[in-house]
PDB file of C-alpha atoms in Angstrom:
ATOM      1  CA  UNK C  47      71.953 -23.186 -58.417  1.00 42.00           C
ATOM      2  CA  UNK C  48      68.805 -23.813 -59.870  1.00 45.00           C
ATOM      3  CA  UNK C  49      65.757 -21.275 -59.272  1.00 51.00           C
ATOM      4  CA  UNK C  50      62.366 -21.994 -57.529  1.00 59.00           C
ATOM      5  CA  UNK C  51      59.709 -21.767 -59.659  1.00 65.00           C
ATOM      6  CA  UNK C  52      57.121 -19.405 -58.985  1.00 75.00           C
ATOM      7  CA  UNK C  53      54.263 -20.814 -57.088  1.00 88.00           C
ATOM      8  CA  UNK C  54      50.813 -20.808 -59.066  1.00 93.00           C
ATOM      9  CA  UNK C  55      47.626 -19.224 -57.670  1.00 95.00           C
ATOM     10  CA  UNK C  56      44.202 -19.116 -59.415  1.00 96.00           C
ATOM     11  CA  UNK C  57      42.072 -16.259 -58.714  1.00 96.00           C
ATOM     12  CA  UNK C  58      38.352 -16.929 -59.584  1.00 95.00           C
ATOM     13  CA  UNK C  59      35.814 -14.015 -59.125  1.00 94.00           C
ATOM     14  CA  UNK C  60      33.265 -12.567 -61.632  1.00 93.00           C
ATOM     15  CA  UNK C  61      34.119  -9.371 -60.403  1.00 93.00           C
ATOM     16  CA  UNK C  62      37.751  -7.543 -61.826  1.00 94.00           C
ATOM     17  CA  UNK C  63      38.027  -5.384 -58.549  1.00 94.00           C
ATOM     18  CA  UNK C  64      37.969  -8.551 -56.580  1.00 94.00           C
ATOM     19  CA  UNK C  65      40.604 -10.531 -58.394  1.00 94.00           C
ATOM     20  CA  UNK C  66      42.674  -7.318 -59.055  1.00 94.00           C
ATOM     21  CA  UNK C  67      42.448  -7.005 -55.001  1.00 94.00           C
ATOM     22  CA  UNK C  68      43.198 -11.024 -54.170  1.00 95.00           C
ATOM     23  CA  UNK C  69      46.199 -10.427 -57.063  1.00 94.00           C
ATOM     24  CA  UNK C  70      47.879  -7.691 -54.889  1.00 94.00           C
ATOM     25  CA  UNK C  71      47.322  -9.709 -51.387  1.00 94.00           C
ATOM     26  CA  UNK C  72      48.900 -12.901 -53.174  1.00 93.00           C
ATOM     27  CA  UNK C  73      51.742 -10.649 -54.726  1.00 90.00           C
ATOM     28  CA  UNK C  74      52.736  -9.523 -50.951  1.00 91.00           C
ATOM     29  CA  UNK C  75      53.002 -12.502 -49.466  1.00 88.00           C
ATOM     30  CA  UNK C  76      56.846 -12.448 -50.383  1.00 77.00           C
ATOM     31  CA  UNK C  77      57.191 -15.272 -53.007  1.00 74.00           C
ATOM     32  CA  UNK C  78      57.202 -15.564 -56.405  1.00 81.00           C
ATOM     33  CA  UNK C  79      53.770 -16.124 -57.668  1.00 84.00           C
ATOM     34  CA  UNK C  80      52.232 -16.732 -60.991  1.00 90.00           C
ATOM     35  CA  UNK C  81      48.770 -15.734 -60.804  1.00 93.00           C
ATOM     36  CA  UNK C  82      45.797 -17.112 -63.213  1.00 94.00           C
ATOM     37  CA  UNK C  83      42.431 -15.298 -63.245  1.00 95.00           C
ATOM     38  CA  UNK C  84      39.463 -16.599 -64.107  1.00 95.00           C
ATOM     39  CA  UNK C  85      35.887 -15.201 -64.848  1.00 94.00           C
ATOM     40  CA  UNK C  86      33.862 -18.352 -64.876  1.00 91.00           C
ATOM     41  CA  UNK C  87      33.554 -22.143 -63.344  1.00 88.00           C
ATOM     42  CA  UNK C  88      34.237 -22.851 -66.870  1.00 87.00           C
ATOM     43  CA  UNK C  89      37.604 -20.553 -66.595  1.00 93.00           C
ATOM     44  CA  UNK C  90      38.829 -21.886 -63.744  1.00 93.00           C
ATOM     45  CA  UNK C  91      38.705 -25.576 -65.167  1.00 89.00           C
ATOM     46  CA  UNK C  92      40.871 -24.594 -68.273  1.00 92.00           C
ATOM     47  CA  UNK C  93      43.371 -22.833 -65.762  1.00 94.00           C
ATOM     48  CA  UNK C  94      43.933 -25.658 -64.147  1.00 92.00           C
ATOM     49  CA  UNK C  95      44.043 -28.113 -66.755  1.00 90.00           C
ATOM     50  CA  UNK C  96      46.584 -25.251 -68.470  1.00 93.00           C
ATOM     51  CA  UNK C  97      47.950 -25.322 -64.716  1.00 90.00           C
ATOM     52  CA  UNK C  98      47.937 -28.507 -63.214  1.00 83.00           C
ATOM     53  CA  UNK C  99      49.097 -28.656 -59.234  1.00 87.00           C
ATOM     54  CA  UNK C 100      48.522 -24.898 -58.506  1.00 92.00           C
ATOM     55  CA  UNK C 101      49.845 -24.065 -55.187  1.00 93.00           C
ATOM     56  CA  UNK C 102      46.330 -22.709 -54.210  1.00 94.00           C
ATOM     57  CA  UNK C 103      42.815 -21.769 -55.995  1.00 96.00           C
ATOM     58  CA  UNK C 104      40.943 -18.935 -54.149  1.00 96.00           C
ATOM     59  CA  UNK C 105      37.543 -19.629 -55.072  1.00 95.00           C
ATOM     60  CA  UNK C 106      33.723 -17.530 -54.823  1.00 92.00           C
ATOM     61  CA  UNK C 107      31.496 -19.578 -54.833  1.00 86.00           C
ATOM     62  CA  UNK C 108      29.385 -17.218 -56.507  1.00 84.00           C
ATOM     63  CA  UNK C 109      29.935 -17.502 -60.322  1.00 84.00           C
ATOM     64  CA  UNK C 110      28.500 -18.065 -63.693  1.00 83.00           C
ATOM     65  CA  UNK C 111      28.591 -21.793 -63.835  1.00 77.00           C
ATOM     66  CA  UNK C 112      28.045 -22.283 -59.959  1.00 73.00           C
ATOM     67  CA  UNK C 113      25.136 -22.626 -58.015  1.00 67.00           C
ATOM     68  CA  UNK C 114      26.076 -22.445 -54.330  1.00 72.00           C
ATOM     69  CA  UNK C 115      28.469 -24.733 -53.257  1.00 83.00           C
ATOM     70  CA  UNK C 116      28.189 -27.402 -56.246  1.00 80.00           C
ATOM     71  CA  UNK C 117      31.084 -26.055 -57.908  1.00 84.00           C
ATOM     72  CA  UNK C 118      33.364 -25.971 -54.898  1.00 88.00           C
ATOM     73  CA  UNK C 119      32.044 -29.745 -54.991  1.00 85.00           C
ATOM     74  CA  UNK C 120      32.662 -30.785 -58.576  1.00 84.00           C
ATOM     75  CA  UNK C 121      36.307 -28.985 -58.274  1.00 88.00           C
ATOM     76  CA  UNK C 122      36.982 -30.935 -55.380  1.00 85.00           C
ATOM     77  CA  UNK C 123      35.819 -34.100 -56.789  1.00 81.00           C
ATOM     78  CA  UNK C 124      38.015 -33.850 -59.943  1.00 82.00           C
ATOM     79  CA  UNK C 125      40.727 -31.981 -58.258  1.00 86.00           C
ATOM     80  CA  UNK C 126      40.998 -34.233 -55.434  1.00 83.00           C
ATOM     81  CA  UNK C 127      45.103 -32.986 -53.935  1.00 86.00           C
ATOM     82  CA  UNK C 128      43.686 -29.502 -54.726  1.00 89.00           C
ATOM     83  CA  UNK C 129      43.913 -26.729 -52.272  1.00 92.00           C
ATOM     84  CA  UNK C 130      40.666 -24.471 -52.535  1.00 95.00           C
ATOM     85  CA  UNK C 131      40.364 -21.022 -50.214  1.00 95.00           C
ATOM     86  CA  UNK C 132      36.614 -19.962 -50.447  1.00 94.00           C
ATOM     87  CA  UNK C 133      36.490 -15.922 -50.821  1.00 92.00           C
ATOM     88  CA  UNK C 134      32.839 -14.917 -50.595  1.00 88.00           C
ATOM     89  CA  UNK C 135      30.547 -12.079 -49.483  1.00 83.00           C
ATOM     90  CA  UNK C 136      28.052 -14.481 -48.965  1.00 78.00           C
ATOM     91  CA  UNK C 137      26.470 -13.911 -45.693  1.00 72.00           C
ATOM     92  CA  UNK C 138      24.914 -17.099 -45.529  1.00 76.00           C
ATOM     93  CA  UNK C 139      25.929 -18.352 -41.734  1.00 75.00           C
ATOM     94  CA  UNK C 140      25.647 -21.997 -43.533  1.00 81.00           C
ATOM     95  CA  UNK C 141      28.223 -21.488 -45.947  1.00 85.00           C
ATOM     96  CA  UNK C 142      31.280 -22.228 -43.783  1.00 87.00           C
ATOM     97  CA  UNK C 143      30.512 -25.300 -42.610  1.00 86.00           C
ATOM     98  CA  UNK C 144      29.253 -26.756 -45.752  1.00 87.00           C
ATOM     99  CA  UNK C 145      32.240 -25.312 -47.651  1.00 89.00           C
ATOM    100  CA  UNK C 146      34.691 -26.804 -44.635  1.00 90.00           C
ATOM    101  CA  UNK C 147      32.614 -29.914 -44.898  1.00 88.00           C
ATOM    102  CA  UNK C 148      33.177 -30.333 -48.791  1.00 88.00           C
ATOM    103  CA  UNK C 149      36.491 -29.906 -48.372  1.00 89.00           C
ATOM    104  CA  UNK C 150      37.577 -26.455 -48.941  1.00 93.00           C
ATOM    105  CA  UNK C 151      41.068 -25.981 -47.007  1.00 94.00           C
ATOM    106  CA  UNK C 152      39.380 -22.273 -45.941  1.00 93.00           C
ATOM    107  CA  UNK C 153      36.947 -20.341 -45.425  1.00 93.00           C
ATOM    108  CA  UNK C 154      37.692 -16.156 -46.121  1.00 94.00           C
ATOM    109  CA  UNK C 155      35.289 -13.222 -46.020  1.00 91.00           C
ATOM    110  CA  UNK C 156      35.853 -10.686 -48.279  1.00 91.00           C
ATOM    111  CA  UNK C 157      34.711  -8.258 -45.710  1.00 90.00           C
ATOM    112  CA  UNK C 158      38.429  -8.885 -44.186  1.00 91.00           C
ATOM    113  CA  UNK C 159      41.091  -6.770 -43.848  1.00 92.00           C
ATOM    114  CA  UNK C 160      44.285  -7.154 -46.157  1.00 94.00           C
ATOM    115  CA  UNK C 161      45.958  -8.231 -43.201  1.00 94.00           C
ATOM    116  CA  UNK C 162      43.455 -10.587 -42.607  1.00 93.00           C
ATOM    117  CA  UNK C 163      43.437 -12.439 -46.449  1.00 94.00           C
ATOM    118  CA  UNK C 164      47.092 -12.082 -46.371  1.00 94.00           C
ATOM    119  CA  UNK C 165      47.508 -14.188 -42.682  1.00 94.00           C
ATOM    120  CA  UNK C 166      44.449 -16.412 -43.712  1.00 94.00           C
ATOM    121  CA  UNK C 167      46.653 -17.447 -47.066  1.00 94.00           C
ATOM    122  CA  UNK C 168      50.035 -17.952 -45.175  1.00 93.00           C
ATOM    123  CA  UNK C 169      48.389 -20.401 -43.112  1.00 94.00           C
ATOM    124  CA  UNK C 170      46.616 -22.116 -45.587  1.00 94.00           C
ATOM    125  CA  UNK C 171      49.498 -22.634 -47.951  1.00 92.00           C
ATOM    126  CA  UNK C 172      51.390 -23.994 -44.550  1.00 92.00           C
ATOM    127  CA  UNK C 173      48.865 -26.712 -44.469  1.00 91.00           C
ATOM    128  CA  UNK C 174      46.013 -25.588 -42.075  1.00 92.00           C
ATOM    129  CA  UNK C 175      42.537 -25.486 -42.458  1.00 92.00           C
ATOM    130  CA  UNK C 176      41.540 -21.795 -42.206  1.00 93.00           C
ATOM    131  CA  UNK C 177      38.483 -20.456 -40.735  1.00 90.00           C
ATOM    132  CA  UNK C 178      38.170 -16.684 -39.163  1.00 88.00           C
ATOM    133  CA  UNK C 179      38.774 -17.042 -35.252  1.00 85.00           C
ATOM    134  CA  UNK C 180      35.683 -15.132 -34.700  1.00 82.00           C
ATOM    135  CA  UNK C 181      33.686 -16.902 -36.871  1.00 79.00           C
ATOM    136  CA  UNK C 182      30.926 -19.092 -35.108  1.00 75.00           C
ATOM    137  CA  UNK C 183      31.244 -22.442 -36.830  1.00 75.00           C
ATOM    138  CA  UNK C 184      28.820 -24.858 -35.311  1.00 72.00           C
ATOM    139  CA  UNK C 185      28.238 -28.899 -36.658  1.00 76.00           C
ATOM    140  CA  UNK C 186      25.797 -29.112 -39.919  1.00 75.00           C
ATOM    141  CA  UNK C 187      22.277 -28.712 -38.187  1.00 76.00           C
ATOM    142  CA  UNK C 188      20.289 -29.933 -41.289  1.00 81.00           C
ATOM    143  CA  UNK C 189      20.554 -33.670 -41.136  1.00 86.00           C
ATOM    144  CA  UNK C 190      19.658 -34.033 -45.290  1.00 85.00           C
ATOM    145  CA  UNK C 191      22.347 -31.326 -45.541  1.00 84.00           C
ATOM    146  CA  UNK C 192      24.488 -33.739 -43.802  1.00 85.00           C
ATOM    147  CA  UNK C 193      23.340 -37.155 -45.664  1.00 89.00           C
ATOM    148  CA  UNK C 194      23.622 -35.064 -49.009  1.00 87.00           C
ATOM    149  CA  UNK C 195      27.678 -34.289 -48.717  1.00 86.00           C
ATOM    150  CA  UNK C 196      28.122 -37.921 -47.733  1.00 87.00           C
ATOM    151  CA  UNK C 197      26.378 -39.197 -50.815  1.00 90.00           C
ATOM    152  CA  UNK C 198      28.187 -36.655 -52.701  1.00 86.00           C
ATOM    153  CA  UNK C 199      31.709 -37.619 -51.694  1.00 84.00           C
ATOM    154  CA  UNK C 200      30.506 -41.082 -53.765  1.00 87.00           C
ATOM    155  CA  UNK C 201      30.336 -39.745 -56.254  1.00 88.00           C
ATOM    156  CA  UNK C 202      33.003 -40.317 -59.303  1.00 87.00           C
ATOM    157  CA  UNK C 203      34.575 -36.864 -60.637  1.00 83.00           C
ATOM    158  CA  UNK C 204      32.223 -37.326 -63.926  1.00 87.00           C
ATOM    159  CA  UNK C 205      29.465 -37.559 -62.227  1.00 90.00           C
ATOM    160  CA  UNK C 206      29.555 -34.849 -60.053  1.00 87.00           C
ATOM    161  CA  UNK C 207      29.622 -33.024 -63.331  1.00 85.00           C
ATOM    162  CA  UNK C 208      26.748 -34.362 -64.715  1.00 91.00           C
ATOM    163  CA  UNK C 209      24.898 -33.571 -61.486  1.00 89.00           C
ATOM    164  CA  UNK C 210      26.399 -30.116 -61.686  1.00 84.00           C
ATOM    165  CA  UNK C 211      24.815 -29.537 -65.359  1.00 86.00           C
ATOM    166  CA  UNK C 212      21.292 -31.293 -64.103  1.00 89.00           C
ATOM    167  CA  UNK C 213      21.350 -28.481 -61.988  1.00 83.00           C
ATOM    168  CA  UNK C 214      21.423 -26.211 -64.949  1.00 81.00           C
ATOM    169  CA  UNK C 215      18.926 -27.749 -66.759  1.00 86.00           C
ATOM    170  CA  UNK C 216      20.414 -29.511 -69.306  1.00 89.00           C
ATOM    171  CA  UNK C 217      19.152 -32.270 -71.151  1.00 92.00           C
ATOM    172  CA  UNK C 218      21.104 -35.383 -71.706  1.00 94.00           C
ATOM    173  CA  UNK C 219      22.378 -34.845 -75.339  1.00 94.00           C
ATOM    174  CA  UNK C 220      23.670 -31.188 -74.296  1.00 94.00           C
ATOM    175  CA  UNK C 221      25.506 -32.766 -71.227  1.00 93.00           C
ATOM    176  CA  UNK C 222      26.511 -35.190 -73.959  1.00 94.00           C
ATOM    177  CA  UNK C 223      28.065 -32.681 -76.062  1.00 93.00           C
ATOM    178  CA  UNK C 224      29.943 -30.462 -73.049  1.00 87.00           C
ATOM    179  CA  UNK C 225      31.562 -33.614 -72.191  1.00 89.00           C
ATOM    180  CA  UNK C 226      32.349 -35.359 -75.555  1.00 91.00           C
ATOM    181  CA  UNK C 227      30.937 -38.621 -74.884  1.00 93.00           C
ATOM    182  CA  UNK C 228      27.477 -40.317 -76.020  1.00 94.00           C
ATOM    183  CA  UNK C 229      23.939 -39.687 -74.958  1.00 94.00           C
ATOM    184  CA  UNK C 230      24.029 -43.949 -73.685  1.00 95.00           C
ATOM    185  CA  UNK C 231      27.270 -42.577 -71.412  1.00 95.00           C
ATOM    186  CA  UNK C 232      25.525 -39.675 -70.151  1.00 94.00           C
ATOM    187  CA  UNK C 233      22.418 -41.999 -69.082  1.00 95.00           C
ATOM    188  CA  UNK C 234      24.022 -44.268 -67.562  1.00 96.00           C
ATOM    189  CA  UNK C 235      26.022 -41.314 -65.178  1.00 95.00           C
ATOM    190  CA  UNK C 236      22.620 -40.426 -64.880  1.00 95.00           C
ATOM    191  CA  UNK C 237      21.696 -43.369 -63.519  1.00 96.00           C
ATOM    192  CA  UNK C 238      24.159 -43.754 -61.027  1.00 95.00           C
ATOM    193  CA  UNK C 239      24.003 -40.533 -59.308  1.00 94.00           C
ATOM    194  CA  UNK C 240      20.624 -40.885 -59.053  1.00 95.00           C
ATOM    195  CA  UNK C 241      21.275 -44.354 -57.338  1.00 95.00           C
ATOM    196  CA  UNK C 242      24.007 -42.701 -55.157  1.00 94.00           C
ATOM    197  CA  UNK C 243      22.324 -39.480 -54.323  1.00 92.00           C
ATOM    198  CA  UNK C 244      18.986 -41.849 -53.016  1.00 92.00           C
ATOM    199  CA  UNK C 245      16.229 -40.027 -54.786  1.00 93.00           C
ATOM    200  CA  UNK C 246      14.497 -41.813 -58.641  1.00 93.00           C
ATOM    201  CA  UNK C 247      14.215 -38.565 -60.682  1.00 93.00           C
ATOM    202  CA  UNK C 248      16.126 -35.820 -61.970  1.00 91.00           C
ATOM    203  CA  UNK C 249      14.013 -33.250 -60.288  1.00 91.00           C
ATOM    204  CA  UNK C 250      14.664 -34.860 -56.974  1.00 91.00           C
ATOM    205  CA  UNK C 251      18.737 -34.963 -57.799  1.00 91.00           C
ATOM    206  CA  UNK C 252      18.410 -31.120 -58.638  1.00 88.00           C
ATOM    207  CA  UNK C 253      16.456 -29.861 -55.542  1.00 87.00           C
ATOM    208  CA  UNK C 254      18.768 -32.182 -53.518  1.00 85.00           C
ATOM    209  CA  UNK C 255      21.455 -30.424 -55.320  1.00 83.00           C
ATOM    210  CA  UNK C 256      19.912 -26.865 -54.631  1.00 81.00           C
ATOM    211  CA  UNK C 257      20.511 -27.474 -50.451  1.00 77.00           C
ATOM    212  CA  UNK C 258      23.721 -26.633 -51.257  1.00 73.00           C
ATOM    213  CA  UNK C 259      22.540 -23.388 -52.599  1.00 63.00           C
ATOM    214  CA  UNK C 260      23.138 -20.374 -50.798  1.00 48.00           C
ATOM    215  CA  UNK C 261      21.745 -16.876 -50.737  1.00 45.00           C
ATOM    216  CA  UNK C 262      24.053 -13.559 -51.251  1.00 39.00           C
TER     217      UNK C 262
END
């Protein structure tokens, strides 16, 4: 008989504690589990190129390499088939919605209970969409907000990266250099997310880009 492989999580949090305490909720759930941690956006991009078609990523949005919710959106524009659990402290009341909205398959606190990350796994790894039952989750009331994820979801999975780094402040021929092609490739990406996000400048791209900020 030949033996199920292990299911693959990633754990992404800044914070040691925090992944140590997702790591033992993941280990009880009563599978086999291979479990990658990672520090960084950066991190969790070579763990799942190192592990492609994890079973699940549990995700905070709040990083180095992540501002807000832009990484949740350039991992789910590259990652398309990707499963991502958000696990934040944030106590923005915005942050659910925009993370369900982006497609994130759910949304955890890590004020929960073990219980409560353990039950909120199980049913996302059975296919639901998970969002705490007591959680107030009303439609998007910030109609840019809303008109911003639209445009995003046009973007390509490249150029939600460049539009991730314009929100750092690079300059093209740095962006050039993270992703290995020429400043002429980077322009043109340029180009078209500026086309597809609606605004003519960079500036405008990046305080678009900062509405999906949110606040600790």
């Amino acid at each position: 008989m030949t033996a199920t492989p292990p299911s693959t999580f990633i754990v992404a949090d800044d914070h040691p504690l925090v992944r140590g305490a997702l790591k033992e909720i993941v280990g009880s759930l009563g599978q086999a589990a291979r479990i990658v941690e990672a520090a960084d956006l950066e991190a969790v991009v070579v763990a799942l190129a190192d592990n492609p078609d994890p079973d699940l990523l549990l995700l905070d949005i709040h990083m180095p390499g992540s501002t807000g919710l832009s990484g949740l959106a350039m991992l789910r524009a590259e990652f398309p088939g990707l499963p991502i659990a958000i696990v934040t402290g944030s106590q923005d009341a915005s942050v659910p919605r925009r993370a369900l909205d982006l497609g994130a398959s759910g949304f955890i606190p890590k004020s929960a209970s073990f219980a409560g990350i353990r039950e909120a796994l199980e049913r996302i790894l059975a296919g639901e969409i998970y969002c705490p039952p007591d959680l107030d989750l009303p439609p998007e009331q910030d109609p840019e907000v809303v008109d911003l994820i639209e445009r995003m979801r046009s973007l390509t999975p490249q150029q939600t990266r460049v539009l991730t780094m314009l929100g750092k402040g690079l300059l093209n021929k740095q962006i050039a250099f993270e992703l290995g092609v020429s400043e002429a490739t980077v322009k043109a990406h340029v180009s078209a997310v500026l086309q597809k996000l609606g605004v003519d400048s960079r500036t405008q791209a990046v305080i678009r880009l900062n509405k999906l900020a949110s606040e600790t």
